[in-house]
Amino acid sequence: MNEKLKIFSKGILDVSPLMIPVVPFGIIFGVIGMDLGIGPYMTFGLSVIIFGGASQIVLLQLFSGGASSLVILSSVGAVNSRHFLYGAVLSENLSNLKIIWKIILSYILTDQAFAVSNNYFKKNKRNKVYHYHLLGSGLTCWTIWQISTIVGILLGSVVPEELGLQFAIPITFLALLINDFTKIKHIIVMLVSGLIATFGYLTVPFKAYIIVAALSALVVAALLTNIKINKR
């Protein structure tokens, strides 16, 4: 087997187990997009253009809440800002690639693809074509996400509006936070963020309550981390 194809296939195999929770997430996004009346083309277009589950859900939540375009764009940008960190980590391995490769890999870079490919890069530093691993893992994530979105769109078109599936947005985020309930400092940060977002929904101008809540949570998290470090 060609070495590039072998590494590409390795990326697909490594990321495949992580695709299990992605499928229902993508379906929920598609259903909610239809429930909000965005339409199938716009809903699918968001998955193609943005290609970021959490940021797409945030976009829908703010859109349904009547937030301004500035708040929506800044919130989506803030959620996706973690990719700057991913890029900084991977730049050590991918800096020598041509610009077209960097653009492609940047577009398909997701949390799951970063996790498995970065681990592969560390173990195969001498391999000159190891970026095909990220290509395989990233394209797998992209394909599964788009298919899941389409399934959600098809389901959303037949689900009665009376069911009001917008409740799935907070439930989805709660599911993502389950693992963080085991540490008290995580719970404190989540409570602070949740309370500020709740009270700020009606009081913060321009519907920017999510940004204010997120920044407040970051400050609290930094303080808690600093206290822990000082105790050592």
PDB file of N, CA, C and O in Angstrom, residues 25-47 56-57 59-61 63-64 145 148-157 159 161 164-169:
ATOM      1  N   PHE A  25     -24.978  14.927  17.751  1.00  0.00           N
ATOM      2  CA  PHE A  25     -24.764  16.378  17.824  1.00  0.00           C
ATOM      3  C   PHE A  25     -25.129  17.029  16.491  1.00  0.00           C
ATOM      4  O   PHE A  25     -25.808  18.053  16.433  1.00  0.00           O
ATOM      5  N   GLY A  26     -24.656  16.425  15.398  1.00  0.00           N
ATOM      6  CA  GLY A  26     -24.945  16.946  14.073  1.00  0.00           C
ATOM      7  C   GLY A  26     -26.424  16.853  13.732  1.00  0.00           C
ATOM      8  O   GLY A  26     -26.989  17.764  13.112  1.00  0.00           O
ATOM      9  N   ILE A  27     -27.049  15.769  14.148  1.00  0.00           N
ATOM     10  CA  ILE A  27     -28.483  15.590  13.894  1.00  0.00           C
ATOM     11  C   ILE A  27     -29.281  16.664  14.627  1.00  0.00           C
ATOM     12  O   ILE A  27     -30.218  17.257  14.077  1.00  0.00           O
ATOM     13  N   ILE A  28     -28.896  16.910  15.883  1.00  0.00           N
ATOM     14  CA  ILE A  28     -29.588  17.936  16.679  1.00  0.00           C
ATOM     15  C   ILE A  28     -29.459  19.297  16.017  1.00  0.00           C
ATOM     16  O   ILE A  28     -30.429  20.061  15.939  1.00  0.00           O
ATOM     17  N   PHE A  29     -28.264  19.609  15.505  1.00  0.00           N
ATOM     18  CA  PHE A  29     -28.085  20.902  14.838  1.00  0.00           C
ATOM     19  C   PHE A  29     -29.014  21.028  13.634  1.00  0.00           C
ATOM     20  O   PHE A  29     -29.649  22.059  13.433  1.00  0.00           O
ATOM     21  N   GLY A  30     -29.077  19.979  12.825  1.00  0.00           N
ATOM     22  CA  GLY A  30     -29.941  20.009  11.655  1.00  0.00           C
ATOM     23  C   GLY A  30     -31.402  20.177  12.010  1.00  0.00           C
ATOM     24  O   GLY A  30     -32.138  20.948  11.385  1.00  0.00           O
ATOM     25  N   VAL A  31     -31.840  19.469  13.044  1.00  0.00           N
ATOM     26  CA  VAL A  31     -33.239  19.546  13.483  1.00  0.00           C
ATOM     27  C   VAL A  31     -33.565  20.945  14.007  1.00  0.00           C
ATOM     28  O   VAL A  31     -34.606  21.523  13.678  1.00  0.00           O
ATOM     29  N   ILE A  32     -32.669  21.488  14.827  1.00  0.00           N
ATOM     30  CA  ILE A  32     -32.908  22.814  15.402  1.00  0.00           C
ATOM     31  C   ILE A  32     -32.924  23.884  14.313  1.00  0.00           C
ATOM     32  O   ILE A  32     -33.743  24.812  14.348  1.00  0.00           O
ATOM     33  N   GLY A  33     -32.028  23.757  13.330  1.00  0.00           N
ATOM     34  CA  GLY A  33     -32.015  24.711  12.232  1.00  0.00           C
ATOM     35  C   GLY A  33     -33.339  24.750  11.503  1.00  0.00           C
ATOM     36  O   GLY A  33     -33.861  25.824  11.169  1.00  0.00           O
ATOM     37  N   MET A  34     -33.930  23.595  11.287  1.00  0.00           N
ATOM     38  CA  MET A  34     -35.233  23.527  10.623  1.00  0.00           C
ATOM     39  C   MET A  34     -36.326  24.050  11.543  1.00  0.00           C
ATOM     40  O   MET A  34     -37.261  24.731  11.114  1.00  0.00           O
ATOM     41  N   ASP A  35     -36.205  23.744  12.830  1.00  0.00           N
ATOM     42  CA  ASP A  35     -37.222  24.180  13.797  1.00  0.00           C
ATOM     43  C   ASP A  35     -37.257  25.705  13.915  1.00  0.00           C
ATOM     44  O   ASP A  35     -38.309  26.295  14.146  1.00  0.00           O
ATOM     45  N   LEU A  36     -36.116  26.345  13.738  1.00  0.00           N
ATOM     46  CA  LEU A  36     -36.046  27.804  13.827  1.00  0.00           C
ATOM     47  C   LEU A  36     -36.446  28.482  12.516  1.00  0.00           C
ATOM     48  O   LEU A  36     -36.503  29.707  12.440  1.00  0.00           O
ATOM     49  N   GLY A  37     -36.685  27.680  11.503  1.00  0.00           N
ATOM     50  CA  GLY A  37     -37.125  28.236  10.233  1.00  0.00           C
ATOM     51  C   GLY A  37     -36.008  28.768   9.356  1.00  0.00           C
ATOM     52  O   GLY A  37     -36.247  29.558   8.439  1.00  0.00           O
ATOM     53  N   ILE A  38     -34.770  28.358   9.619  1.00  0.00           N
ATOM     54  CA  ILE A  38     -33.640  28.829   8.814  1.00  0.00           C
ATOM     55  C   ILE A  38     -33.693  28.242   7.409  1.00  0.00           C
ATOM     56  O   ILE A  38     -33.261  28.876   6.449  1.00  0.00           O
ATOM     57  N   GLY A  39     -34.208  27.016   7.311  1.00  0.00           N
ATOM     58  CA  GLY A  39     -34.301  26.372   6.004  1.00  0.00           C
ATOM     59  C   GLY A  39     -33.179  25.376   5.783  1.00  0.00           C
ATOM     60  O   GLY A  39     -32.106  25.495   6.394  1.00  0.00           O
ATOM     61  N   PRO A  40     -33.386  24.405   4.915  1.00  0.00           N
ATOM     62  CA  PRO A  40     -32.385  23.347   4.709  1.00  0.00           C
ATOM     63  C   PRO A  40     -31.072  23.837   4.119  1.00  0.00           C
ATOM     64  O   PRO A  40     -29.999  23.395   4.526  1.00  0.00           O
ATOM     65  N   TYR A  41     -31.133  24.760   3.147  1.00  0.00           N
ATOM     66  CA  TYR A  41     -29.911  25.208   2.488  1.00  0.00           C
ATOM     67  C   TYR A  41     -29.043  26.040   3.428  1.00  0.00           C
ATOM     68  O   TYR A  41     -27.815  25.887   3.465  1.00  0.00           O
ATOM     69  N   MET A  42     -29.654  26.935   4.179  1.00  0.00           N
ATOM     70  CA  MET A  42     -28.902  27.756   5.115  1.00  0.00           C
ATOM     71  C   MET A  42     -28.326  26.907   6.247  1.00  0.00           C
ATOM     72  O   MET A  42     -27.181  27.104   6.662  1.00  0.00           O
ATOM     73  N   THR A  43     -29.126  25.956   6.741  1.00  0.00           N
ATOM     74  CA  THR A  43     -28.658  25.080   7.820  1.00  0.00           C
ATOM     75  C   THR A  43     -27.460  24.264   7.373  1.00  0.00           C
ATOM     76  O   THR A  43     -26.445  24.174   8.082  1.00  0.00           O
ATOM     77  N   PHE A  44     -27.566  23.668   6.196  1.00  0.00           N
ATOM     78  CA  PHE A  44     -26.448  22.877   5.673  1.00  0.00           C
ATOM     79  C   PHE A  44     -25.257  23.774   5.352  1.00  0.00           C
ATOM     80  O   PHE A  44     -24.102  23.398   5.576  1.00  0.00           O
ATOM     81  N   GLY A  45     -25.539  24.976   4.846  1.00  0.00           N
ATOM     82  CA  GLY A  45     -24.468  25.911   4.526  1.00  0.00           C
ATOM     83  C   GLY A  45     -23.646  26.299   5.741  1.00  0.00           C
ATOM     84  O   GLY A  45     -22.426  26.456   5.654  1.00  0.00           O
ATOM     85  N   LEU A  46     -24.313  26.432   6.886  1.00  0.00           N
ATOM     86  CA  LEU A  46     -23.595  26.752   8.120  1.00  0.00           C
ATOM     87  C   LEU A  46     -22.618  25.643   8.490  1.00  0.00           C
ATOM     88  O   LEU A  46     -21.511  25.901   8.969  1.00  0.00           O
ATOM     89  N   SER A  47     -23.042  24.386   8.275  1.00  0.00           N
ATOM     90  CA  SER A  47     -22.163  23.260   8.585  1.00  0.00           C
ATOM     91  C   SER A  47     -20.966  23.204   7.648  1.00  0.00           C
ATOM     92  O   SER A  47     -19.873  22.783   8.037  1.00  0.00           O
ATOM     93  N   GLN A  56     -21.680  26.533  15.962  1.00  0.00           N
ATOM     94  CA  GLN A  56     -22.925  26.542  15.191  1.00  0.00           C
ATOM     95  C   GLN A  56     -24.143  26.543  16.121  1.00  0.00           C
ATOM     96  O   GLN A  56     -25.129  27.220  15.861  1.00  0.00           O
ATOM     97  N   ILE A  57     -24.054  25.787  17.206  1.00  0.00           N
ATOM     98  CA  ILE A  57     -25.155  25.757  18.177  1.00  0.00           C
ATOM     99  C   ILE A  57     -25.292  27.125  18.849  1.00  0.00           C
ATOM    100  O   ILE A  57     -26.404  27.633  19.059  1.00  0.00           O
ATOM    101  N   LEU A  59     -24.476  29.963  17.552  1.00  0.00           N
ATOM    102  CA  LEU A  59     -25.052  30.846  16.543  1.00  0.00           C
ATOM    103  C   LEU A  59     -26.574  30.723  16.522  1.00  0.00           C
ATOM    104  O   LEU A  59     -27.296  31.726  16.512  1.00  0.00           O
ATOM    105  N   LEU A  60     -27.064  29.481  16.536  1.00  0.00           N
ATOM    106  CA  LEU A  60     -28.514  29.264  16.510  1.00  0.00           C
ATOM    107  C   LEU A  60     -29.175  29.799  17.776  1.00  0.00           C
ATOM    108  O   LEU A  60     -30.259  30.385  17.725  1.00  0.00           O
ATOM    109  N   GLN A  61     -28.514  29.589  18.913  1.00  0.00           N
ATOM    110  CA  GLN A  61     -29.078  30.047  20.172  1.00  0.00           C
ATOM    111  C   GLN A  61     -29.199  31.565  20.196  1.00  0.00           C
ATOM    112  O   GLN A  61     -30.230  32.116  20.594  1.00  0.00           O
ATOM    113  N   PHE A  63     -29.190  33.576  17.558  1.00  0.00           N
ATOM    114  CA  PHE A  63     -30.103  33.984  16.487  1.00  0.00           C
ATOM    115  C   PHE A  63     -31.549  33.874  16.942  1.00  0.00           C
ATOM    116  O   PHE A  63     -32.360  34.782  16.719  1.00  0.00           O
ATOM    117  N   SER A  64     -31.864  32.768  17.614  1.00  0.00           N
ATOM    118  CA  SER A  64     -33.234  32.575  18.097  1.00  0.00           C
ATOM    119  C   SER A  64     -33.577  33.555  19.209  1.00  0.00           C
ATOM    120  O   SER A  64     -34.747  33.877  19.437  1.00  0.00           O
ATOM    121  N   TRP A 145     -19.924  14.896   9.987  1.00  0.00           N
ATOM    122  CA  TRP A 145     -20.689  16.073  10.429  1.00  0.00           C
ATOM    123  C   TRP A 145     -21.704  16.497   9.379  1.00  0.00           C
ATOM    124  O   TRP A 145     -22.851  16.808   9.698  1.00  0.00           O
ATOM    125  N   SER A 148     -24.523  13.930   9.196  1.00  0.00           N
ATOM    126  CA  SER A 148     -25.382  14.056  10.385  1.00  0.00           C
ATOM    127  C   SER A 148     -26.286  15.276  10.273  1.00  0.00           C
ATOM    128  O   SER A 148     -27.465  15.223  10.651  1.00  0.00           O
ATOM    129  N   THR A 149     -25.742  16.370   9.749  1.00  0.00           N
ATOM    130  CA  THR A 149     -26.546  17.576   9.564  1.00  0.00           C
ATOM    131  C   THR A 149     -27.683  17.325   8.581  1.00  0.00           C
ATOM    132  O   THR A 149     -28.825  17.740   8.813  1.00  0.00           O
ATOM    133  N   ILE A 150     -27.382  16.640   7.498  1.00  0.00           N
ATOM    134  CA  ILE A 150     -28.410  16.328   6.493  1.00  0.00           C
ATOM    135  C   ILE A 150     -29.506  15.458   7.094  1.00  0.00           C
ATOM    136  O   ILE A 150     -30.705  15.686   6.854  1.00  0.00           O
ATOM    137  N   VAL A 151     -29.108  14.465   7.899  1.00  0.00           N
ATOM    138  CA  VAL A 151     -30.102  13.607   8.562  1.00  0.00           C
ATOM    139  C   VAL A 151     -30.983  14.449   9.477  1.00  0.00           C
ATOM    140  O   VAL A 151     -32.211  14.279   9.508  1.00  0.00           O
ATOM    141  N   GLY A 152     -30.368  15.377  10.218  1.00  0.00           N
ATOM    142  CA  GLY A 152     -31.133  16.261  11.095  1.00  0.00           C
ATOM    143  C   GLY A 152     -32.086  17.156  10.319  1.00  0.00           C
ATOM    144  O   GLY A 152     -33.209  17.404  10.751  1.00  0.00           O
ATOM    145  N   ILE A 153     -31.632  17.645   9.162  1.00  0.00           N
ATOM    146  CA  ILE A 153     -32.488  18.484   8.312  1.00  0.00           C
ATOM    147  C   ILE A 153     -33.707  17.692   7.830  1.00  0.00           C
ATOM    148  O   ILE A 153     -34.841  18.186   7.849  1.00  0.00           O
ATOM    149  N   LEU A 154     -33.469  16.456   7.422  1.00  0.00           N
ATOM    150  CA  LEU A 154     -34.574  15.620   6.949  1.00  0.00           C
ATOM    151  C   LEU A 154     -35.553  15.301   8.073  1.00  0.00           C
ATOM    152  O   LEU A 154     -36.775  15.317   7.873  1.00  0.00           O
ATOM    153  N   LEU A 155     -35.014  15.047   9.266  1.00  0.00           N
ATOM    154  CA  LEU A 155     -35.885  14.775  10.416  1.00  0.00           C
ATOM    155  C   LEU A 155     -36.631  16.034  10.832  1.00  0.00           C
ATOM    156  O   LEU A 155     -37.815  15.985  11.169  1.00  0.00           O
ATOM    157  N   GLY A 156     -35.923  17.171  10.801  1.00  0.00           N
ATOM    158  CA  GLY A 156     -36.538  18.425  11.220  1.00  0.00           C
ATOM    159  C   GLY A 156     -37.666  18.861  10.319  1.00  0.00           C
ATOM    160  O   GLY A 156     -38.585  19.568  10.753  1.00  0.00           O
ATOM    161  N   SER A 157     -37.621  18.455   9.053  1.00  0.00           N
ATOM    162  CA  SER A 157     -38.673  18.840   8.112  1.00  0.00           C
ATOM    163  C   SER A 157     -39.974  18.093   8.337  1.00  0.00           C
ATOM    164  O   SER A 157     -41.016  18.494   7.822  1.00  0.00           O
ATOM    165  N   VAL A 159     -40.739  16.828  11.664  1.00  0.00           N
ATOM    166  CA  VAL A 159     -41.114  16.928  13.080  1.00  0.00           C
ATOM    167  C   VAL A 159     -42.070  18.099  13.272  1.00  0.00           C
ATOM    168  O   VAL A 159     -41.777  19.210  12.819  1.00  0.00           O
ATOM    169  N   GLU A 161     -43.856  21.394  14.501  1.00  0.00           N
ATOM    170  CA  GLU A 161     -43.313  22.581  15.167  1.00  0.00           C
ATOM    171  C   GLU A 161     -43.747  22.660  16.625  1.00  0.00           C
ATOM    172  O   GLU A 161     -43.077  23.259  17.456  1.00  0.00           O
ATOM    173  N   GLY A 164     -41.376  21.949  19.640  1.00  0.00           N
ATOM    174  CA  GLY A 164     -40.431  22.953  20.142  1.00  0.00           C
ATOM    175  C   GLY A 164     -39.093  22.378  20.505  1.00  0.00           C
ATOM    176  O   GLY A 164     -38.729  22.299  21.675  1.00  0.00           O
ATOM    177  N   LEU A 165     -38.313  21.946  19.512  1.00  0.00           N
ATOM    178  CA  LEU A 165     -37.057  21.257  19.771  1.00  0.00           C
ATOM    179  C   LEU A 165     -35.906  22.184  20.164  1.00  0.00           C
ATOM    180  O   LEU A 165     -34.777  21.740  20.271  1.00  0.00           O
ATOM    181  N   GLN A 166     -36.209  23.478  20.400  1.00  0.00           N
ATOM    182  CA  GLN A 166     -35.138  24.391  20.806  1.00  0.00           C
ATOM    183  C   GLN A 166     -34.556  24.024  22.168  1.00  0.00           C
ATOM    184  O   GLN A 166     -33.433  24.410  22.488  1.00  0.00           O
ATOM    185  N   PHE A 167     -35.310  23.267  22.953  1.00  0.00           N
ATOM    186  CA  PHE A 167     -34.798  22.850  24.267  1.00  0.00           C
ATOM    187  C   PHE A 167     -33.575  21.958  24.131  1.00  0.00           C
ATOM    188  O   PHE A 167     -32.821  21.771  25.089  1.00  0.00           O
ATOM    189  N   ALA A 168     -33.354  21.404  22.935  1.00  0.00           N
ATOM    190  CA  ALA A 168     -32.215  20.503  22.729  1.00  0.00           C
ATOM    191  C   ALA A 168     -30.886  21.235  22.815  1.00  0.00           C
ATOM    192  O   ALA A 168     -29.846  20.622  23.065  1.00  0.00           O
ATOM    193  N   ILE A 169     -30.886  22.562  22.602  1.00  0.00           N
ATOM    194  CA  ILE A 169     -29.635  23.326  22.653  1.00  0.00           C
ATOM    195  C   ILE A 169     -28.992  23.270  24.043  1.00  0.00           C
ATOM    196  O   ILE A 169     -27.851  22.824  24.189  1.00  0.00           O
TER     197      ILE A 169
END
